[in-house]
mmCIF file of C-alpha atoms in Angstrom:
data_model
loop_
_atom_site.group_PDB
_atom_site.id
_atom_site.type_symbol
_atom_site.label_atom_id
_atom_site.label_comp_id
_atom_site.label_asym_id
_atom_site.label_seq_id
_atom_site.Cartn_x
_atom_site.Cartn_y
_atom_site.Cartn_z
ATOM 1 C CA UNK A 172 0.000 0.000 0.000
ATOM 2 C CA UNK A 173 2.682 2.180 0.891
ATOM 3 C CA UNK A 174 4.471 1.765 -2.255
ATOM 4 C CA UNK A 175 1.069 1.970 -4.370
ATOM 5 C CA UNK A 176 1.095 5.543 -2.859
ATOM 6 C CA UNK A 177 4.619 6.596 -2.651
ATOM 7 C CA UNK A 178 4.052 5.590 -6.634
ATOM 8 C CA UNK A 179 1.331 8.180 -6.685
ATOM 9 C CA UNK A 180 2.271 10.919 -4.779
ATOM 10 C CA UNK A 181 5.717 11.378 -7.018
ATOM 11 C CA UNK A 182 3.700 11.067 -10.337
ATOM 12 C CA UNK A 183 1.371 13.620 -9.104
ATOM 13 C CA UNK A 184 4.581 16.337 -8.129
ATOM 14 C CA UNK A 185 6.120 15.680 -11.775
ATOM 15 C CA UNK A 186 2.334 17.011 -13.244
ATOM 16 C CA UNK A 187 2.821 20.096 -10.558
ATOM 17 C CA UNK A 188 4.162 22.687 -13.366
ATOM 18 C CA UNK A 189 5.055 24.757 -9.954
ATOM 19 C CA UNK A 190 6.799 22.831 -8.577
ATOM 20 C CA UNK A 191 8.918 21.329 -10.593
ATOM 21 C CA UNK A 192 9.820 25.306 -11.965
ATOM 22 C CA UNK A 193 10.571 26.412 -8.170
ATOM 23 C CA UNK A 194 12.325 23.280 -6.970
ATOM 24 C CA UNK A 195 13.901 21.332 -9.791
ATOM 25 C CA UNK A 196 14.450 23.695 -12.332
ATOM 26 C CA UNK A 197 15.100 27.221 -11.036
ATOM 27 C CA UNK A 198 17.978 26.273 -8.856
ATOM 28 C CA UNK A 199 20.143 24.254 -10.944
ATOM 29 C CA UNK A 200 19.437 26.603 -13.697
ATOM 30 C CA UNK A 201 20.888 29.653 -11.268
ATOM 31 C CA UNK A 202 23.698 27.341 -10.113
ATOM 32 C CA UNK A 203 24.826 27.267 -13.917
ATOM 33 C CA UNK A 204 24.050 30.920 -14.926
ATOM 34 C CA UNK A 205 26.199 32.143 -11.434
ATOM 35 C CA UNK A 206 29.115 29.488 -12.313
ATOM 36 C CA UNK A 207 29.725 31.230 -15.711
ATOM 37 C CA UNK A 208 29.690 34.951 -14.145
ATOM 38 C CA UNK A 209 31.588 33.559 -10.882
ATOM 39 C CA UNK A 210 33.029 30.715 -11.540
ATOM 40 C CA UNK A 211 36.547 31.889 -11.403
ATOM 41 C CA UNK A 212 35.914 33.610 -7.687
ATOM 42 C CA UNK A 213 37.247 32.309 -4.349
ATOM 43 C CA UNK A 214 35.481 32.380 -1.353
ATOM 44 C CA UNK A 215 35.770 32.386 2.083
ATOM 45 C CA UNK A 216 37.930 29.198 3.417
ATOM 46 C CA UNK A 217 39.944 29.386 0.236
ATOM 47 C CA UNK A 218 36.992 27.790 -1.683
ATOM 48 C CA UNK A 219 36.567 27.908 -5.412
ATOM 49 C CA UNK A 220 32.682 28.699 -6.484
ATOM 50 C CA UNK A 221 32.104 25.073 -7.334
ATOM 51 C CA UNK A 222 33.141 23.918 -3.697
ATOM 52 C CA UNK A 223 30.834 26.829 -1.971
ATOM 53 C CA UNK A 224 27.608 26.773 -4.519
ATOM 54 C CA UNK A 225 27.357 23.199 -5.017
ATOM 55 C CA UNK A 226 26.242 22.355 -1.130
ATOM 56 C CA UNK A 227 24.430 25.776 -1.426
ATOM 57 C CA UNK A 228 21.990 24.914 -4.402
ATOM 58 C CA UNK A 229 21.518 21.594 -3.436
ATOM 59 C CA UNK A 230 19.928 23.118 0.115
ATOM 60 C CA UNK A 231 17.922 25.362 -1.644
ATOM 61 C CA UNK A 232 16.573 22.240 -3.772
ATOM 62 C CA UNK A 233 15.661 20.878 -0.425
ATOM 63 C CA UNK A 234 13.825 23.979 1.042
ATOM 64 C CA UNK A 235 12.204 23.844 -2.605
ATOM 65 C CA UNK A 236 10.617 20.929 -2.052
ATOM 66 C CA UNK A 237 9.954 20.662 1.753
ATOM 67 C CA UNK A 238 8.299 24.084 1.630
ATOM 68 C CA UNK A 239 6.309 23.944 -1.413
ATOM 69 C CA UNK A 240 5.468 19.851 -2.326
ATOM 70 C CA UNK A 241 5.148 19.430 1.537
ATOM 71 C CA UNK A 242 4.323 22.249 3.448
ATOM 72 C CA UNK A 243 1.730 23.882 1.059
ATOM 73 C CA UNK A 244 0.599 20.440 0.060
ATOM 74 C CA UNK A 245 -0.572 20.463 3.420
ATOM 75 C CA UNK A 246 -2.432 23.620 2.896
ATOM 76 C CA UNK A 247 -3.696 22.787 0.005
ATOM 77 C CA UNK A 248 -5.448 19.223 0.633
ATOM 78 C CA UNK A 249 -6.742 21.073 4.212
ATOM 79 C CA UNK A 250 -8.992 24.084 1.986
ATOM 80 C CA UNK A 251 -9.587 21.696 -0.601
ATOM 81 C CA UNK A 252 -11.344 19.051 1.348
ATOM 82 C CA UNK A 253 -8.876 16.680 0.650
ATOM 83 C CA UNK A 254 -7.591 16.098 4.292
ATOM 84 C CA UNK A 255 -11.343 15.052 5.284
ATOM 85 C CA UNK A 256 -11.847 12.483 2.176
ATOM 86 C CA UNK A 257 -8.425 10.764 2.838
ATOM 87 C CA UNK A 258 -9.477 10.680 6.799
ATOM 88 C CA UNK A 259 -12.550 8.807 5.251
ATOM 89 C CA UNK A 260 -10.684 6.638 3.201
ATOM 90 C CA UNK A 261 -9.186 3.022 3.773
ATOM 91 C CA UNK A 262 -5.696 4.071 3.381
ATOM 92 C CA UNK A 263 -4.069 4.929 6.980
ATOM 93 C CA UNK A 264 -3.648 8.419 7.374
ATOM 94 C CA UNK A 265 0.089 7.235 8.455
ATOM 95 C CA UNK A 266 0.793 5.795 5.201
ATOM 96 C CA UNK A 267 -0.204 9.195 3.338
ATOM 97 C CA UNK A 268 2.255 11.003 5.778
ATOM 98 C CA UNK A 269 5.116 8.605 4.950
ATOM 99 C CA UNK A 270 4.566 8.616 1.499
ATOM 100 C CA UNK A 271 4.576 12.409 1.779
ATOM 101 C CA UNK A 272 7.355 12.552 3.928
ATOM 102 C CA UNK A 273 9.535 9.825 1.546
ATOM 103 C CA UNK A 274 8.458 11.728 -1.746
ATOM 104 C CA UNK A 275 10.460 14.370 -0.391
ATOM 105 C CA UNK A 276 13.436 12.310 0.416
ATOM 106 C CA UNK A 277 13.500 10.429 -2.792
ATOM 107 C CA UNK A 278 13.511 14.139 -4.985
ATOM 108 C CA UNK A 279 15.664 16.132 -2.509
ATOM 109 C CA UNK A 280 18.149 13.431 -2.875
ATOM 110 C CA UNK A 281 17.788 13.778 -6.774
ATOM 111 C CA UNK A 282 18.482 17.042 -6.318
ATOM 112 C CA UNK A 283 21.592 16.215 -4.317
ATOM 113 C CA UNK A 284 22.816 14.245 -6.993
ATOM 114 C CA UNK A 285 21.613 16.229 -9.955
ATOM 115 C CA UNK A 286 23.492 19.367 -8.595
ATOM 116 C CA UNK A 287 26.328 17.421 -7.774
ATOM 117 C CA UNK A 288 26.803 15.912 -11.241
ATOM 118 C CA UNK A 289 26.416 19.361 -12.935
ATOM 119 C CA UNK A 290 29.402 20.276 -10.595
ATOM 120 C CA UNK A 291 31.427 17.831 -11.829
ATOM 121 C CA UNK A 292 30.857 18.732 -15.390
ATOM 122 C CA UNK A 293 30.610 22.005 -15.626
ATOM 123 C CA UNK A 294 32.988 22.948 -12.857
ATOM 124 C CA UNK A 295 35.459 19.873 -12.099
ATOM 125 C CA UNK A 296 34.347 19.400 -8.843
ATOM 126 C CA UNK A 297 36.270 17.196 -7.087
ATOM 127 C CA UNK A 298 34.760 13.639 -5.211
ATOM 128 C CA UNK A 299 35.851 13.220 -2.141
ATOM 129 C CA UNK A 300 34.193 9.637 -0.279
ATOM 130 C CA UNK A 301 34.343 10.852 3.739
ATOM 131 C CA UNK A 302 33.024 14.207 2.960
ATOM 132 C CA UNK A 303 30.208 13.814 0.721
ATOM 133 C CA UNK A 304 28.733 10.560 2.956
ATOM 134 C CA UNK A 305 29.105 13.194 5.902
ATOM 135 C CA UNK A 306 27.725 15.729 3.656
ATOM 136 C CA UNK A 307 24.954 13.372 2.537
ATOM 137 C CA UNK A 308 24.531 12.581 6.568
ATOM 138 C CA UNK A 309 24.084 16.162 7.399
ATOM 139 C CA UNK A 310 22.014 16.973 4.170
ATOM 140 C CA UNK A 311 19.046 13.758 5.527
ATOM 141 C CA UNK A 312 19.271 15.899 9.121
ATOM 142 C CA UNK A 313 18.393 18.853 7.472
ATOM 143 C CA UNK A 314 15.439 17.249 5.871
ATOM 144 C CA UNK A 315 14.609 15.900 9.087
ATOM 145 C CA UNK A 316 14.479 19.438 10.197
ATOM 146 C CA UNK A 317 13.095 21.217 7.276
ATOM 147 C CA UNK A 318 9.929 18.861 7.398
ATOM 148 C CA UNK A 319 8.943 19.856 11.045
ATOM 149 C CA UNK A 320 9.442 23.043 10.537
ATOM 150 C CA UNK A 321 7.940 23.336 7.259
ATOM 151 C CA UNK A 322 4.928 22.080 8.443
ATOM 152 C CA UNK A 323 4.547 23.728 11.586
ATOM 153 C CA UNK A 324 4.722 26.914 9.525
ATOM 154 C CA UNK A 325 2.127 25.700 7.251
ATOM 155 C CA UNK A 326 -0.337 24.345 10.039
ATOM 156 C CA UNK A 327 -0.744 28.292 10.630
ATOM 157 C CA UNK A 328 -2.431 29.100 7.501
ATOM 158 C CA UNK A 329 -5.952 28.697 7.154
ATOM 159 C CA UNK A 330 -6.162 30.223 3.177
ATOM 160 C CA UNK A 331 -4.733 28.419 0.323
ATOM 161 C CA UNK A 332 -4.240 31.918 -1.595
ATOM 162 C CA UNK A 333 -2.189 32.542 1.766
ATOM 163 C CA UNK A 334 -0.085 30.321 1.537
ATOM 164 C CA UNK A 335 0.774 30.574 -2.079
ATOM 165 C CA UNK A 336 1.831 33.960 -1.399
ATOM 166 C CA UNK A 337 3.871 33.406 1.379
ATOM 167 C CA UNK A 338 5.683 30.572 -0.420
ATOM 168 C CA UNK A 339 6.589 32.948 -3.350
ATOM 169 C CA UNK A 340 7.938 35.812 -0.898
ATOM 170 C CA UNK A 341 9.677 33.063 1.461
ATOM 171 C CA UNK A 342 11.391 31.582 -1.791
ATOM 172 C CA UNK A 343 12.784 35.068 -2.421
ATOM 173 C CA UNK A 344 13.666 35.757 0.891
ATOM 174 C CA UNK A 345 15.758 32.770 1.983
ATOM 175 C CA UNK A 346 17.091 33.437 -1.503
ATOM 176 C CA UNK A 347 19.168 36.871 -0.545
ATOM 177 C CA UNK A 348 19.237 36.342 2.770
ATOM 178 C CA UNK A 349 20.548 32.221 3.069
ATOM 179 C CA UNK A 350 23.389 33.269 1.038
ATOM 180 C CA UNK A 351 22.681 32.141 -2.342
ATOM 181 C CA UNK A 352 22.965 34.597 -4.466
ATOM 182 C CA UNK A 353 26.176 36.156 -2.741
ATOM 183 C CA UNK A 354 28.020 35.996 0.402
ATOM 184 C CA UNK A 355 25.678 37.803 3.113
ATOM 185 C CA UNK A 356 28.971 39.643 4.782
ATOM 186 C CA UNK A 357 28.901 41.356 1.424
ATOM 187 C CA UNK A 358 25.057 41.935 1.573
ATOM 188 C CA UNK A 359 23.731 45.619 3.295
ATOM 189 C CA UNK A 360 24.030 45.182 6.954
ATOM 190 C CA UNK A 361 20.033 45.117 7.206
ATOM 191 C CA UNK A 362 20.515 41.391 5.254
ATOM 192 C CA UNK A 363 22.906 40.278 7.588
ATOM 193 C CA UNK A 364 21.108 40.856 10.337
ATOM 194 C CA UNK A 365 17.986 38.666 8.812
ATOM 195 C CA UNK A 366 20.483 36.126 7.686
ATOM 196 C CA UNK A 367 21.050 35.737 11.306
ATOM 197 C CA UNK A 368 16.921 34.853 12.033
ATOM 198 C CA UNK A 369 16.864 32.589 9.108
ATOM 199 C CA UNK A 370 17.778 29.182 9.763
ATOM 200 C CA UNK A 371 18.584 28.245 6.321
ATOM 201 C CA UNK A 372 21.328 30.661 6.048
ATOM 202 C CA UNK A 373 22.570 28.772 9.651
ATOM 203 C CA UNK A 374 21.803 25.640 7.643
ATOM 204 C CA UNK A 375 24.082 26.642 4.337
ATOM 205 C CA UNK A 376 27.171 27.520 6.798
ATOM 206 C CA UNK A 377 27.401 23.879 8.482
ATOM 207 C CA UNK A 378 26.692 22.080 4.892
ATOM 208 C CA UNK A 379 29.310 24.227 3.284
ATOM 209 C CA UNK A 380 31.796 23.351 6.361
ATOM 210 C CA UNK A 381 30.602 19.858 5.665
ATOM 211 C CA UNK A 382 31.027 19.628 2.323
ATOM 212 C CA UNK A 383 34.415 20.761 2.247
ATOM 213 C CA UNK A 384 35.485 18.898 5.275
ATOM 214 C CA UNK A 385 36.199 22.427 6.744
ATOM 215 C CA UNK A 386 33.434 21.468 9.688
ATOM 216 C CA UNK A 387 34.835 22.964 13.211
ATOM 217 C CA UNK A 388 33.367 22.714 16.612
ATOM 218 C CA UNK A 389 33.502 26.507 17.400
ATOM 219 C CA UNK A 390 31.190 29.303 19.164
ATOM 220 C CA UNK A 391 29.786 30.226 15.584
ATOM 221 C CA UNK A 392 29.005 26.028 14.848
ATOM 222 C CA UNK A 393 27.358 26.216 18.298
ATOM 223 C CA UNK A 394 25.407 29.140 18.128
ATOM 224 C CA UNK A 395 23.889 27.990 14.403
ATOM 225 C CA UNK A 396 22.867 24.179 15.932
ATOM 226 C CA UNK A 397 22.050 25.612 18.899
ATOM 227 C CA UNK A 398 19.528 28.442 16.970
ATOM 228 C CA UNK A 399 18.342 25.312 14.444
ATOM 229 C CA UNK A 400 17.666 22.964 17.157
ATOM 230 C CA UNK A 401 15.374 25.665 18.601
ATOM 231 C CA UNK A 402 13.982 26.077 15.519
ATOM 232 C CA UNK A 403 12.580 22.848 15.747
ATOM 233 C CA UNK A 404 11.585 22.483 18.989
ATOM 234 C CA UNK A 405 9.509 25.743 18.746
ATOM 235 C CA UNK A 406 7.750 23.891 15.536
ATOM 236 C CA UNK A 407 6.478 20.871 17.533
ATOM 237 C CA UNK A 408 5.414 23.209 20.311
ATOM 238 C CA UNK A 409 3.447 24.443 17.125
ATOM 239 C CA UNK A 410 2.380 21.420 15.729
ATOM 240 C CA UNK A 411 1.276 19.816 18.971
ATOM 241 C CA UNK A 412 -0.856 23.344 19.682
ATOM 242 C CA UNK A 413 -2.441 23.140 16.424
ATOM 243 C CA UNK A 414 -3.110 19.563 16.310
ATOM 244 C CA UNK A 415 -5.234 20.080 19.529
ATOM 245 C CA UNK A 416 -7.007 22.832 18.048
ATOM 246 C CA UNK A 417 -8.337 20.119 15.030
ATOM 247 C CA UNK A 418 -9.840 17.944 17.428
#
């Protein structure tokens, strides 16, 4: 049964013309187009744009997907109706969330990969076994954590319309301010100090430090687990509140 669904729920994201854009096109697109105008830069830690961008874009593949094919999914199948029918139906309301829940694995590690190959061709990004299985380690943690916190977020929203609009203006956000587009300590100082409320940018730090097998347990490393951790202890607090209020 699981499978059956699992089956279902991926065909159903590749006929999702919005998210496919948003999550599997736009950022390997922008991880191409930035290689040719930066591809020639180093960055901080003595890292070529290849070794900085690469962990980079495939995070923002992951927040692609968590936020929008799980998080507004969510949304979505609450306004529509949807959530009572499949409460109605035979098929365990368990199973739907796992399927959910491994339809994001399965195309966040595409992602992974996808990104990572384009790096190798484009850029000559080096393949290095310990640090992309630790990278690959910390990349399923932050998928853990992306999922709780995604859908606490999304248990707020009570409007479908909402919800669309907040994904678009989140996308764009975590965009400047996660540190895709440029390094935030060249970014105005008003950026900086949002990077330093946005968990993703505290996310795209430790995977770049992982990636490059730079990873060091200082004050900095601390404070961004520390403030992701919360992150997702505040979003079952959430989820737990608004679960009661359903009942």
């Amino acid at each position: 049964m699981l499978a059956t669904q699992l089956k279902y729920d991926l065909l159903m994201f590749s006929r999702e013309i919005f998210y496919m854009v948003f999550t599997i096109i736009v950022p390997p697109v922008t991880y191409l187009f930035m290689g040719q105008l930066f591809g020639d830069t180093m960055y901080a830690g003595n890292l070529s744009y290849a070794e900085t961008y690469t962990p980079s874009f495939i995070l923002l593949i992951t927040f692609g997907v968590v936020f929008f094919a799980f998080g507004f999914d969510q949304v979505m199948n609450r306004t529509t109706g949807v959530e009572k029918r499949i409460n109605l139906s035979p098929v365990p309301k368990r199973t739907l969330l796992i399927s959910n829940i491994l339809r994001a694995i399965i195309i966040t590690s595409f992602g992974y990969f996808l990104v990572f190959f384009i790096g190798m061709v484009a850029y000559d990004l080096s393949f290095h076994p310990i640090n992309f299985i630790m990278a690959f380690i910390t990349f399923m943690l932050f998928n853990a954590a992306l999922l709780i916190i995604s859908s606490a977020i999304y248990s707020l929203f009570t409007s479908m319309n909402g919800a669309l609009v907040f994904s678009i203006v989140i996308f764009q956000i975590v965009m400047f301010t996660g540190g895709f587009t440029m390094p935030i300590d060249m970014m105005p100082k008003f950026v900086q100090v949002i990077a330093e409320f946005n968990p993703i940018y505290h996310m795209n730090q430790l995977f770049i430090a992982v990636w490059n097998g730079q990873f060091q347990w200082d004050s900095s490393t601390l404070l961004s687990i520390g403030f992701i951790i919360s992150c997702v202890i505040v979003s079952l607090f959430i989820l737990r509140f608004a679960n009661k209020l359903r009942k």
